[in-house]
PDB file of C-alpha atoms in Angstrom:
ATOM      1  CA  UNK I   1     407.394  68.824 244.863  1.00  0.00           C
ATOM      2  CA  UNK I   2     404.693  68.454 247.251  1.00  0.00           C
ATOM      3  CA  UNK I   3     401.995  66.043 246.922  1.00  0.00           C
ATOM      4  CA  UNK I   4     398.099  67.717 247.360  1.00  0.00           C
ATOM      5  CA  UNK I   5     394.709  65.879 248.526  1.00  0.00           C
ATOM      6  CA  UNK I   6     391.846  68.084 249.130  1.00  0.00           C
ATOM      7  CA  UNK I   7     388.672  66.725 251.898  1.00  0.00           C
ATOM      8  CA  UNK I   8     385.076  68.663 252.665  1.00  0.00           C
ATOM      9  CA  UNK I   9     383.980  69.226 250.698  1.00  0.00           C
ATOM     10  CA  UNK I  10     380.098  68.713 249.807  1.00  0.00           C
ATOM     11  CA  UNK I  11     376.597  70.232 249.419  1.00  0.00           C
ATOM     12  CA  UNK I  12     375.000  72.864 251.889  1.00  0.00           C
ATOM     13  CA  UNK I  13     372.369  74.856 251.303  1.00  0.00           C
ATOM     14  CA  UNK I  14     373.452  79.640 251.590  1.00  0.00           C
ATOM     15  CA  UNK I  15     374.061  79.973 255.078  1.00  0.00           C
ATOM     16  CA  UNK I  16     375.622  76.797 255.866  1.00  0.00           C
ATOM     17  CA  UNK I  17     379.221  76.518 256.434  1.00  0.00           C
ATOM     18  CA  UNK I  18     382.304  73.922 255.260  1.00  0.00           C
ATOM     19  CA  UNK I  19     386.028  73.660 256.404  1.00  0.00           C
ATOM     20  CA  UNK I  20     387.879  71.557 253.105  1.00  0.00           C
ATOM     21  CA  UNK I  21     391.227  70.777 253.894  1.00  0.00           C
ATOM     22  CA  UNK I  22     394.049  69.829 252.192  1.00  0.00           C
ATOM     23  CA  UNK I  23     396.877  67.448 253.175  1.00  0.00           C
ATOM     24  CA  UNK I  24     399.967  67.673 251.537  1.00  0.00           C
ATOM     25  CA  UNK I  25     403.188  65.769 251.378  1.00  0.00           C
ATOM     26  CA  UNK I  26     406.141  66.351 250.018  1.00  0.00           C
ATOM     27  CA  UNK I  27     409.176  68.850 250.568  1.00  0.00           C
ATOM     28  CA  UNK I  28     407.511  70.631 253.412  1.00  0.00           C
ATOM     29  CA  UNK I  29     409.896  73.839 251.669  1.00  0.00           C
ATOM     30  CA  UNK I  30     408.518  74.346 248.786  1.00  0.00           C
ATOM     31  CA  UNK I  31     404.932  74.750 250.739  1.00  0.00           C
ATOM     32  CA  UNK I  32     405.201  78.301 252.272  1.00  0.00           C
ATOM     33  CA  UNK I  33     402.857  79.908 251.070  1.00  0.00           C
ATOM     34  CA  UNK I  34     400.200  78.430 250.418  1.00  0.00           C
ATOM     35  CA  UNK I  35     396.671  79.060 248.241  1.00  0.00           C
ATOM     36  CA  UNK I  36     393.105  78.407 247.531  1.00  0.00           C
ATOM     37  CA  UNK I  37     391.192  79.563 244.072  1.00  0.00           C
ATOM     38  CA  UNK I  38     388.352  77.614 242.942  1.00  0.00           C
ATOM     39  CA  UNK I  39     386.893  77.615 239.600  1.00  0.00           C
ATOM     40  CA  UNK I  40     383.372  77.066 237.923  1.00  0.00           C
ATOM     41  CA  UNK I  41     382.699  75.570 234.803  1.00  0.00           C
ATOM     42  CA  UNK I  42     384.028  77.240 231.247  1.00  0.00           C
ATOM     43  CA  UNK I  43     385.231  80.090 233.025  1.00  0.00           C
ATOM     44  CA  UNK I  44     389.809  80.605 235.023  1.00  0.00           C
ATOM     45  CA  UNK I  45     390.219  79.866 238.538  1.00  0.00           C
ATOM     46  CA  UNK I  46     389.805  82.158 241.080  1.00  0.00           C
ATOM     47  CA  UNK I  47     392.952  83.411 243.541  1.00  0.00           C
ATOM     48  CA  UNK I  48     390.307  82.463 247.157  1.00  0.00           C
ATOM     49  CA  UNK I  49     393.096  83.247 249.230  1.00  0.00           C
ATOM     50  CA  UNK I  50     396.922  82.680 250.704  1.00  0.00           C
ATOM     51  CA  UNK I  51     398.600  82.318 254.144  1.00  0.00           C
ATOM     52  CA  UNK I  52     401.999  81.946 254.676  1.00  0.00           C
ATOM     53  CA  UNK I  53     404.274  80.135 256.993  1.00  0.00           C
ATOM     54  CA  UNK I  54     403.686  82.792 259.167  1.00  0.00           C
ATOM     55  CA  UNK I  55     400.248  82.755 258.946  1.00  0.00           C
ATOM     56  CA  UNK I  56     400.032  85.722 257.430  1.00  0.00           C
ATOM     57  CA  UNK I  57     397.055  86.154 255.076  1.00  0.00           C
ATOM     58  CA  UNK I  58     395.611  87.373 252.034  1.00  0.00           C
ATOM     59  CA  UNK I  59     391.936  87.018 251.033  1.00  0.00           C
ATOM     60  CA  UNK I  60     389.891  87.081 247.936  1.00  0.00           C
ATOM     61  CA  UNK I  61     387.238  90.769 247.957  1.00  0.00           C
ATOM     62  CA  UNK I  62     383.896  88.945 247.643  1.00  0.00           C
ATOM     63  CA  UNK I  63     385.321  86.036 250.194  1.00  0.00           C
ATOM     64  CA  UNK I  64     386.715  88.923 252.899  1.00  0.00           C
ATOM     65  CA  UNK I  65     385.025  88.297 256.633  1.00  0.00           C
ATOM     66  CA  UNK I  66     383.009  85.022 255.093  1.00  0.00           C
ATOM     67  CA  UNK I  67     385.895  82.706 254.661  1.00  0.00           C
ATOM     68  CA  UNK I  68     389.339  81.726 257.202  1.00  0.00           C
ATOM     69  CA  UNK I  69     392.297  80.384 255.503  1.00  0.00           C
ATOM     70  CA  UNK I  70     394.440  78.992 258.775  1.00  0.00           C
ATOM     71  CA  UNK I  71     397.132  75.817 258.424  1.00  0.00           C
ATOM     72  CA  UNK I  72     398.435  73.494 260.410  1.00  0.00           C
ATOM     73  CA  UNK I  73     402.599  72.600 259.565  1.00  0.00           C
ATOM     74  CA  UNK I  74     403.012  69.888 262.222  1.00  0.00           C
ATOM     75  CA  UNK I  75     400.173  68.418 260.389  1.00  0.00           C
ATOM     76  CA  UNK I  76     401.131  69.612 256.875  1.00  0.00           C
ATOM     77  CA  UNK I  77     397.699  70.470 256.706  1.00  0.00           C
ATOM     78  CA  UNK I  78     396.238  73.581 254.838  1.00  0.00           C
ATOM     79  CA  UNK I  79     391.940  74.543 255.979  1.00  0.00           C
ATOM     80  CA  UNK I  80     389.533  76.383 254.779  1.00  0.00           C
ATOM     81  CA  UNK I  81     386.547  77.788 256.862  1.00  0.00           C
ATOM     82  CA  UNK I  82     384.039  78.469 254.704  1.00  0.00           C
ATOM     83  CA  UNK I  83     380.781  80.695 257.116  1.00  0.00           C
ATOM     84  CA  UNK I  84     377.674  82.770 255.533  1.00  0.00           C
ATOM     85  CA  UNK I  85     377.794  80.292 252.859  1.00  0.00           C
ATOM     86  CA  UNK I  86     376.727  81.615 249.339  1.00  0.00           C
ATOM     87  CA  UNK I  87     375.104  79.707 245.795  1.00  0.00           C
ATOM     88  CA  UNK I  88     377.541  81.753 244.124  1.00  0.00           C
ATOM     89  CA  UNK I  89     380.399  80.045 246.276  1.00  0.00           C
ATOM     90  CA  UNK I  90     379.271  76.755 244.921  1.00  0.00           C
ATOM     91  CA  UNK I  91     382.066  75.585 241.988  1.00  0.00           C
ATOM     92  CA  UNK I  92     385.496  73.308 242.562  1.00  0.00           C
ATOM     93  CA  UNK I  93     388.044  74.444 245.083  1.00  0.00           C
ATOM     94  CA  UNK I  94     391.940  73.628 244.884  1.00  0.00           C
ATOM     95  CA  UNK I  95     394.477  74.057 247.018  1.00  0.00           C
ATOM     96  CA  UNK I  96     398.042  74.779 245.116  1.00  0.00           C
ATOM     97  CA  UNK I  97     401.385  75.310 246.541  1.00  0.00           C
ATOM     98  CA  UNK I  98     403.480  78.153 244.817  1.00  0.00           C
ATOM     99  CA  UNK I  99     406.559  77.577 243.094  1.00  0.00           C
ATOM    100  CA  UNK I 100     409.684  79.100 244.578  1.00  0.00           C
ATOM    101  CA  UNK I 101     412.595  78.140 242.386  1.00  0.00           C
ATOM    102  CA  UNK I 102     415.436  76.746 242.305  1.00  0.00           C
ATOM    103  CA  UNK I 103     414.430  74.598 244.364  1.00  0.00           C
ATOM    104  CA  UNK I 104     410.654  74.522 243.854  1.00  0.00           C
ATOM    105  CA  UNK I 105     410.698  75.554 240.143  1.00  0.00           C
ATOM    106  CA  UNK I 106     407.290  74.682 240.222  1.00  0.00           C
ATOM    107  CA  UNK I 107     403.084  75.590 241.483  1.00  0.00           C
ATOM    108  CA  UNK I 108     401.740  71.835 242.736  1.00  0.00           C
ATOM    109  CA  UNK I 109     397.624  71.889 242.391  1.00  0.00           C
ATOM    110  CA  UNK I 110     395.458  69.445 244.131  1.00  0.00           C
ATOM    111  CA  UNK I 111     392.639  67.359 242.071  1.00  0.00           C
ATOM    112  CA  UNK I 112     389.891  69.686 243.136  1.00  0.00           C
ATOM    113  CA  UNK I 113     386.989  69.152 245.683  1.00  0.00           C
ATOM    114  CA  UNK I 114     383.019  70.475 245.284  1.00  0.00           C
ATOM    115  CA  UNK I 115     380.953  72.629 246.869  1.00  0.00           C
ATOM    116  CA  UNK I 116     377.612  73.519 245.516  1.00  0.00           C
ATOM    117  CA  UNK I 117     375.677  75.707 247.325  1.00  0.00           C
ATOM    118  CA  UNK I 118     372.702  75.536 247.091  1.00  0.00           C
ATOM    119  CA  UNK I 119     369.417  78.830 247.708  1.00  0.00           C
TER     120      UNK I 119
END
């Protein structure tokens, strides 16, 4: 399995930028597809973006054109560059690896990093 540690969260004003990182350790095979999700209190965790091992990406409509997901396979690190931030981007951000049975039977989640955007 995989252990994930997010960092880079913080507070900024609307229009600002932040860069999140997610350091992965463990079975690299299980990090072939990695994602960012976010969650606000009282609501479900929501998909933000994902990236495959070849660099193919997908984004939620709400962040397209503002957020960029990337990865450095040599460093086992996932990134999320967030530009033009809005107050509605305020959330706890989590990175995740996708399960790929049988070798990787479970999704793996980090502990999260808080992003706060003020108007």
